[in-house]
Short mmCIF file of C-alpha atoms in Angstrom, two decimals:
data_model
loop_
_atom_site.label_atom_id
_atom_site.label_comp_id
_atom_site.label_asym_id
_atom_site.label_seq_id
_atom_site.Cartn_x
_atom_site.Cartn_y
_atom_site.Cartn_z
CA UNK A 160 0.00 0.00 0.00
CA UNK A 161 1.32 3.19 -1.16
CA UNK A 162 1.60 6.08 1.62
CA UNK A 163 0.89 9.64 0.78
CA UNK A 164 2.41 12.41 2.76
CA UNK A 165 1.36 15.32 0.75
CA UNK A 166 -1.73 16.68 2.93
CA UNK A 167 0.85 16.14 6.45
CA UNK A 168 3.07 18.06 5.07
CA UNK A 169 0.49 20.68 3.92
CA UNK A 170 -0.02 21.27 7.85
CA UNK A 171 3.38 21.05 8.90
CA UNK A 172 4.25 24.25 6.36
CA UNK A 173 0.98 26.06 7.52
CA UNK A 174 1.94 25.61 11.51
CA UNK A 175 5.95 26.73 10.49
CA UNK A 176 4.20 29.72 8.38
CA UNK A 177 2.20 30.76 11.71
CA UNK A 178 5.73 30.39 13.89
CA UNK A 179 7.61 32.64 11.56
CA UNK A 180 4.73 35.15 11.84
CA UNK A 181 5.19 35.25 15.78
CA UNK A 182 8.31 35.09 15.08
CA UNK A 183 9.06 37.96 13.23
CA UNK A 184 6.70 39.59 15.45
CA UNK A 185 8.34 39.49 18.11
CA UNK A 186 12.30 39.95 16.62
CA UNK A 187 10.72 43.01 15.22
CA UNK A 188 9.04 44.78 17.87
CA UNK A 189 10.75 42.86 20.88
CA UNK A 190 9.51 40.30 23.95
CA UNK A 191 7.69 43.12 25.71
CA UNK A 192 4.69 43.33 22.95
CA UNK A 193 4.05 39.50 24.04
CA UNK A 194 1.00 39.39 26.67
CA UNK A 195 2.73 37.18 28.83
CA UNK A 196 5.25 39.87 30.09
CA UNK A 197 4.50 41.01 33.82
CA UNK A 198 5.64 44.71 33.20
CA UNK A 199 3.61 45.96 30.47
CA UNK A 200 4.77 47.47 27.02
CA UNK A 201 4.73 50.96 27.80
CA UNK A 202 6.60 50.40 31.03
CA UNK A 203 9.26 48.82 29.01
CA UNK A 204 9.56 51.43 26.48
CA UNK A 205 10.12 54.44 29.21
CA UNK A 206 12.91 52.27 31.18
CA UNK A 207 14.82 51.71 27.83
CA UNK A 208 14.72 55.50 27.40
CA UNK A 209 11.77 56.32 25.51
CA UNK A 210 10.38 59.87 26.24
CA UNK A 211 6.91 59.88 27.62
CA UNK A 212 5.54 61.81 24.24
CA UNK A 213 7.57 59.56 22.16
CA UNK A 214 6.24 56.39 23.53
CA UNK A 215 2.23 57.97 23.57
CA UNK A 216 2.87 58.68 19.79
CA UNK A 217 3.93 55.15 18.81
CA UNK A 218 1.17 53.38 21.31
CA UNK A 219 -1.36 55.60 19.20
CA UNK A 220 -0.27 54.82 16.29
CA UNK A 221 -0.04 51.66 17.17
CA UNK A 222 -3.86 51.57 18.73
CA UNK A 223 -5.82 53.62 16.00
CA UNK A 224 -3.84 52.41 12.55
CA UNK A 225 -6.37 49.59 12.20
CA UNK A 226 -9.11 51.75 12.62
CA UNK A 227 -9.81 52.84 9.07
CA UNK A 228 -8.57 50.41 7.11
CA UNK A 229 -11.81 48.21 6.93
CA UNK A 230 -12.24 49.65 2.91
CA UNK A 231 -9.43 47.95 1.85
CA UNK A 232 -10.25 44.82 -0.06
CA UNK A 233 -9.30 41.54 0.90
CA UNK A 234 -7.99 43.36 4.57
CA UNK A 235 -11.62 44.13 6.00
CA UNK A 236 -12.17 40.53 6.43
CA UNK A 237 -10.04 40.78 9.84
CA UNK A 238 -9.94 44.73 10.54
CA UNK A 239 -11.79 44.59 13.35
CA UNK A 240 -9.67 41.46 14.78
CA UNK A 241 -6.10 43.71 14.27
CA UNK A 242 -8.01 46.58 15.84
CA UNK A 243 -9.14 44.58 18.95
CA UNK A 244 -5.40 42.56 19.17
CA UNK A 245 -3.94 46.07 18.70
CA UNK A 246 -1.05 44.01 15.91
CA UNK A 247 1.46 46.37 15.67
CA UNK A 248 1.99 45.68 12.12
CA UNK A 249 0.56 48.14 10.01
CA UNK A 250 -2.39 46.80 7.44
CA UNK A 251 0.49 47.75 4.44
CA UNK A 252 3.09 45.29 6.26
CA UNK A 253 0.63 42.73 6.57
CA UNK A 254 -0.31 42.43 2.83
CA UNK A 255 3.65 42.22 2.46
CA UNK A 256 3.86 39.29 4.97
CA UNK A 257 1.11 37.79 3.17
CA UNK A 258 2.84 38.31 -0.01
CA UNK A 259 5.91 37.17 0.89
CA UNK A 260 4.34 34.30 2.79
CA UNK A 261 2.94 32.54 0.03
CA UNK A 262 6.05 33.24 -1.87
CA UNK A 263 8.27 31.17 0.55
CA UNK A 264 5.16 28.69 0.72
CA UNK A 265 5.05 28.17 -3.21
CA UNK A 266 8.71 27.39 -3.48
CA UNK A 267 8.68 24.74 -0.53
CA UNK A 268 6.00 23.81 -2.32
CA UNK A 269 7.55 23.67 -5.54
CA UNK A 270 10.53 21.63 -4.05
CA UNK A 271 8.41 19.10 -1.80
CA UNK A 272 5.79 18.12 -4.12
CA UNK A 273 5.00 17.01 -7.33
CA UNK A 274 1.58 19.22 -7.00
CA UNK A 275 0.67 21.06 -10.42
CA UNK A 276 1.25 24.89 -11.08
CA UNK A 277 -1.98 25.81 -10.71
CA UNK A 278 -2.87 23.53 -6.94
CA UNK A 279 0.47 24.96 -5.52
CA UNK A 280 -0.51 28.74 -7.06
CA UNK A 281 -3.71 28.08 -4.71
CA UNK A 282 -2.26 26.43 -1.94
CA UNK A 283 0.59 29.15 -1.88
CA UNK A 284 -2.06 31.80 -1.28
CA UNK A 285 -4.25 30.69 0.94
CA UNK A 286 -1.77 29.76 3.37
CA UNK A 287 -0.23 33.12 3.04
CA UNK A 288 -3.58 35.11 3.95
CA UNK A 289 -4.95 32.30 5.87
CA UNK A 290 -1.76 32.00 8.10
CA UNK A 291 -1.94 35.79 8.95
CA UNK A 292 -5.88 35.33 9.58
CA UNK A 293 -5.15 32.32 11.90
CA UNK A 294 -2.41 34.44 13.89
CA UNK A 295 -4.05 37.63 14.10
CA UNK A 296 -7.57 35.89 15.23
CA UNK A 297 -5.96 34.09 17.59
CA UNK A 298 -4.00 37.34 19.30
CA UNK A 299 -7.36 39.36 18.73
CA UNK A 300 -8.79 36.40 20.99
CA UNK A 301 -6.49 35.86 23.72
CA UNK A 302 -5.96 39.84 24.16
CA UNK A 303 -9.53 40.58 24.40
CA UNK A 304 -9.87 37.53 27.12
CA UNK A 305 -7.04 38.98 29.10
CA UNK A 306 -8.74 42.10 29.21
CA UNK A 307 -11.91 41.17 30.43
CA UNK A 308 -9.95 39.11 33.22
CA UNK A 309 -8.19 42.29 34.02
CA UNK A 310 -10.90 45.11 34.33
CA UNK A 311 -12.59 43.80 37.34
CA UNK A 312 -9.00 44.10 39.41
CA UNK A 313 -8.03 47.09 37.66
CA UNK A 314 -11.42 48.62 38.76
CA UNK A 315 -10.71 47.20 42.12
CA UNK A 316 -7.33 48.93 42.42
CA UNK A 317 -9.38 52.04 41.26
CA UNK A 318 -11.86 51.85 43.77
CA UNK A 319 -8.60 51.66 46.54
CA UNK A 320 -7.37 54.51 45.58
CA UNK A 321 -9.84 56.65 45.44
CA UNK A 322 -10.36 55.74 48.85
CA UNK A 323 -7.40 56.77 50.32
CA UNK A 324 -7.38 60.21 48.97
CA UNK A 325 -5.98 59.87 45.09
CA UNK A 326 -7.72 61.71 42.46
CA UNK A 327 -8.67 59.54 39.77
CA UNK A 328 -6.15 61.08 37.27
CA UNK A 329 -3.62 58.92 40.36
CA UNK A 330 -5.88 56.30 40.15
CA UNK A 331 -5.51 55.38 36.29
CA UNK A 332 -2.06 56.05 36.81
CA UNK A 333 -1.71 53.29 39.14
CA UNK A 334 -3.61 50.96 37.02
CA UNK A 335 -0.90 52.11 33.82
CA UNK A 336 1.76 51.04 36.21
CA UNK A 337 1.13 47.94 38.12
CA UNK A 338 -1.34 46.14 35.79
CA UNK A 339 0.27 44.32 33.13
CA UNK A 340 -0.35 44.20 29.83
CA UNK A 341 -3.02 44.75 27.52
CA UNK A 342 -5.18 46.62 30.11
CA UNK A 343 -1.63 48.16 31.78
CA UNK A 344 -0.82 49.96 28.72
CA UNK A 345 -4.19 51.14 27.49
CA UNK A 346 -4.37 52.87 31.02
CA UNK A 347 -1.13 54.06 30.35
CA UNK A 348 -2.17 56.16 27.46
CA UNK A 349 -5.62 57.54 29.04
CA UNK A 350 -3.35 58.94 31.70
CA UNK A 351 -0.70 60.18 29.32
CA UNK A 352 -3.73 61.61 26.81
CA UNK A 353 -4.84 63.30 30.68
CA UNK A 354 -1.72 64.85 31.31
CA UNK A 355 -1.74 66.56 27.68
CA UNK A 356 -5.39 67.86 28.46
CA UNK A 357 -7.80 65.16 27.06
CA UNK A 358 -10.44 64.07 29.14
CA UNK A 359 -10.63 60.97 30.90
CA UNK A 360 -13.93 59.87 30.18
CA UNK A 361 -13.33 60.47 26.07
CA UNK A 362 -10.39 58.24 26.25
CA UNK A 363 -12.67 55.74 28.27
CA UNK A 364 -14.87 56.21 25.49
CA UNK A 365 -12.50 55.53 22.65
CA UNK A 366 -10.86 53.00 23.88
CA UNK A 367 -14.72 50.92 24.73
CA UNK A 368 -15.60 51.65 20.80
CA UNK A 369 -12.21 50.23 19.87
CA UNK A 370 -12.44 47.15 21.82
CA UNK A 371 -15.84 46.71 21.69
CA UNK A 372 -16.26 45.44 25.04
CA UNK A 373 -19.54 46.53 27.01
CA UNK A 374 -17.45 46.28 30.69
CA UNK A 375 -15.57 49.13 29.21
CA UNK A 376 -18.28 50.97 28.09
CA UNK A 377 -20.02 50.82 31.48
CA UNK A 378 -16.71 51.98 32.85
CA UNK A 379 -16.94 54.86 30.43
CA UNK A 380 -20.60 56.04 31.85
CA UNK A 381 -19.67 55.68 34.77
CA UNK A 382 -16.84 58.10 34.89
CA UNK A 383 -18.87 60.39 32.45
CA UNK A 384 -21.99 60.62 35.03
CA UNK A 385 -20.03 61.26 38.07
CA UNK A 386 -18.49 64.17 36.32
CA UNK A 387 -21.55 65.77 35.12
CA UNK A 388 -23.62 64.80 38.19
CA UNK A 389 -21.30 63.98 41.10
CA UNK A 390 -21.45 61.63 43.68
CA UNK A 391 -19.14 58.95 45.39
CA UNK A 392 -16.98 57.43 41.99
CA UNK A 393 -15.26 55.40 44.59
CA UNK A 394 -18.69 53.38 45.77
CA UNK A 395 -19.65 53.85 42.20
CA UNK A 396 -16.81 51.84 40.64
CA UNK A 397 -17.03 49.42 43.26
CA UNK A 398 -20.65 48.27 42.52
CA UNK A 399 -19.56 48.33 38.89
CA UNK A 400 -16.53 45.70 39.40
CA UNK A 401 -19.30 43.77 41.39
CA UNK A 402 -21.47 43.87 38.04
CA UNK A 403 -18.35 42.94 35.69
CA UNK A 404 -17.46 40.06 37.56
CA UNK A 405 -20.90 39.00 38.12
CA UNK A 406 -20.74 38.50 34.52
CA UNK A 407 -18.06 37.07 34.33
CA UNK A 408 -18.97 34.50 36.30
CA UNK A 409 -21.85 34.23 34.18
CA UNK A 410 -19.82 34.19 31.12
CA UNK A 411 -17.33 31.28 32.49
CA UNK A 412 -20.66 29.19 33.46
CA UNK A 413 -22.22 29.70 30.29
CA UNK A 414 -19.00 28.48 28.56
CA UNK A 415 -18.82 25.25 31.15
CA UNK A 416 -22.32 24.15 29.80
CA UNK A 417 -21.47 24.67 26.28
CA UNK A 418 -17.91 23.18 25.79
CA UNK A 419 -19.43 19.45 25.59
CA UNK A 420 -21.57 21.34 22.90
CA UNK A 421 -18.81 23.16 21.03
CA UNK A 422 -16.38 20.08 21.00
CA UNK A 423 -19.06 17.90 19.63
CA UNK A 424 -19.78 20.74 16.65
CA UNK A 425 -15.82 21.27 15.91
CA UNK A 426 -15.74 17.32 16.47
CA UNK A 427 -18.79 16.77 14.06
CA UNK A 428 -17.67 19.90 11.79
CA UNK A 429 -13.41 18.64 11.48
CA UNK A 430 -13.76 14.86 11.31
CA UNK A 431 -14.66 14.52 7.06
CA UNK A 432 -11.68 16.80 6.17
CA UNK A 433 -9.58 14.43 8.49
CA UNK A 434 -11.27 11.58 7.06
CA UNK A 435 -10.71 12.45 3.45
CA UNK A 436 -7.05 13.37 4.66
CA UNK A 437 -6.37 9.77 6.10
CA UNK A 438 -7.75 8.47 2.77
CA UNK A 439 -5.24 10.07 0.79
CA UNK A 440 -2.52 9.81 3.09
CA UNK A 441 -3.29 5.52 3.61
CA UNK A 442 -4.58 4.54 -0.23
CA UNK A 443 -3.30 8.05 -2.31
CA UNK A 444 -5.63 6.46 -5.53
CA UNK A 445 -8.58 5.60 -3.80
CA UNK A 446 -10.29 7.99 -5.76
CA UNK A 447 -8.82 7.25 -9.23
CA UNK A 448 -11.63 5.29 -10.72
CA UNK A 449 -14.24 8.38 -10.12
CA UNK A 450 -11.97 11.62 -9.93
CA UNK A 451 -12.13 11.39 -13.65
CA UNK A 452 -16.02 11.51 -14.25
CA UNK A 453 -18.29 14.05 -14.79
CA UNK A 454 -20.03 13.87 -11.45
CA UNK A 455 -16.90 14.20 -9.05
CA UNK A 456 -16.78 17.86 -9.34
CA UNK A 457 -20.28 18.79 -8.86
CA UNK A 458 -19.89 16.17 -5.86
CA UNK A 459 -17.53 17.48 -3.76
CA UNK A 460 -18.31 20.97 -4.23
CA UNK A 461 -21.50 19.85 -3.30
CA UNK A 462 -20.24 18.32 -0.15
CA UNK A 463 -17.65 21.29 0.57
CA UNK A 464 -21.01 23.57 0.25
CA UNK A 465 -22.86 21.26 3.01
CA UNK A 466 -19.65 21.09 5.45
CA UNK A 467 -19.67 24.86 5.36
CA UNK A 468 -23.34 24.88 6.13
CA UNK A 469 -22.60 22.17 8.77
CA UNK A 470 -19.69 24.54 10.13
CA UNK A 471 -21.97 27.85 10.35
CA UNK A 472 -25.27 26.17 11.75
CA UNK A 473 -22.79 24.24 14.56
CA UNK A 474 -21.02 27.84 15.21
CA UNK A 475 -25.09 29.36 15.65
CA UNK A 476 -26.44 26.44 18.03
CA UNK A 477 -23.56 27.02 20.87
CA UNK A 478 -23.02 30.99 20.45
CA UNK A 479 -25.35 31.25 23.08
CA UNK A 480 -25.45 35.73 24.12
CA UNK A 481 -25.55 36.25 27.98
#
């Protein structure tokens, strides 16, 4: 029996694609930029002797590059997911990685496998753009998690503050500079924004739009009606980080019931394409005697058509909204 190795190597170039993206990443813009670092980004950049105004213009530009680049064809697919994993790349550097992605895919390609012109032409491409898809989803995911972990302690440390005497301009400072990273350096700009004369509550504002994340925004009212209206902030915040990680909680429960859900639907959703793989990885001409008629074409586009159906419907039964 003749063994095929084709589609395993197919995912062994896509993974190595995604490690030279995070690679890159992080040769290019350094460790700190990685979520995993205790003092945040911004922190980093002042110690190695970044002026405060230097280091608020590159965050920003950083933060808001994303932000209008959802016209551009084939880059508003994932907009939204570089705006809310704040990739430092700009959207012109990532069509280059994609470009030169599929590049360095087509000749491995072209090396490896005795694949046609026109199936490594296709291959070559979609694992360029899917590869920085993949990575970018996946940091646009784990940032926006982080965050919502952080807020409630960040609000905490807030609330302490204000208690013992600090104005809140103090307050968000303290957040910028013992919170790590992503909600340590956002802070850190709405109290550098403060110190050049924006208002707090507008950078609140800006930076709940950009994440889209309704804790934020209820942070954002919150600080907006206690400076219109008055009252305690301090007792304000503090039933507010009550509310955030009451739904939290909520969120975490919700996801406990579902995963049996969700793992049967990726489960249900991944196990023909890893089917059809094993076929032509154990007995590469099982197909032979059919690929060449009429109907074979029609058929699997057929079937593709139905496993994307499959895919969407699973993705709708176990997105449950809280």
């Amino acid at each position: 029996m003749e063994i095929s190795f084709e589609p395993i190597l197919y995912g062994v170039i896509f993974v190595a694609v995604l490690m030279l993206i995070e690679g890159a990443y992080l040769v290019i813009f350094g460790k700190s930029i990685s979520l995993n670092n205790k003092v945040n980004r911004r922190l980093d950049m002042i110690q190695k002797g970044g002026s405060r105004e230097q280091v608020l213009d590159q965050l920003r530009k950083e933060m808001d590059q994303h932000m209008n680049s959802g016209g551009i064809p084939l880059y508003s697919m994932f907009a939204d997911k570089a705006l809310r994993a704040n990739i430092a790349f700009s959207p012109q550097a990532l069509f280059v990685i994609m470009g030169v992605l599929s590049v360095v895919v087509f000749v491995v390609l072209s090396f490896a496998t005795p694949a046609g012109l026109p199936i490594r032409i296709l291959i070559s491409i979609c694992m360029g753009v899917g590869a920085v898809y993949v990575w970018v989803n996946n940091k646009a995911k784990k940032r926006m998690a982080m965050l919502e972990e952080q807020l409630p302690d960040a609000i905490e440390l807030m609330v302490r503050s204000l208690r013992v005497g600090h104005p809140f301009s103090s307050a968000i400072n303290i957040v910028a500079k013992e919170v790590p990273d992503p909600l340590g350096s956002e802070f850190g700009v709405i109290a550098d924004e403060a110190a050049y004369g924006r208002d707090v509550s507008e950078s609140l504002k800006h930076l709940a739009e950009r994440m889209g994340m309704q804790d934020l925004r209820f942070l954002a009212v919150a600080v907006t009606i206690q400076q219109t209206s008055g009252g305690n902030l301090a007792e304000i915040l503090h039933g507010l980080s009550k509310v955030i990680r009451a739904r939290f909680k909520l969120f975490r429960r919700v996801k406990a019931i579902t995963a049996e859900a969700k793992w049967s639907g990726m489960f249900l959703s991944v196990f023909p394409i890893l089917a059809l793989v094993g076929i032509n990885v154990l007995q590469p001409d099982y197909f032979t005697e059919v690929q060449d008629t009429e109907y074979f074409i029609p058929a699997c586009i057929v079937v593709g058509v139905f496993l994307v159906v499959n895919m969407i419907f699973m993705k709708i039964m176990v997105n449950i909204k809280v």
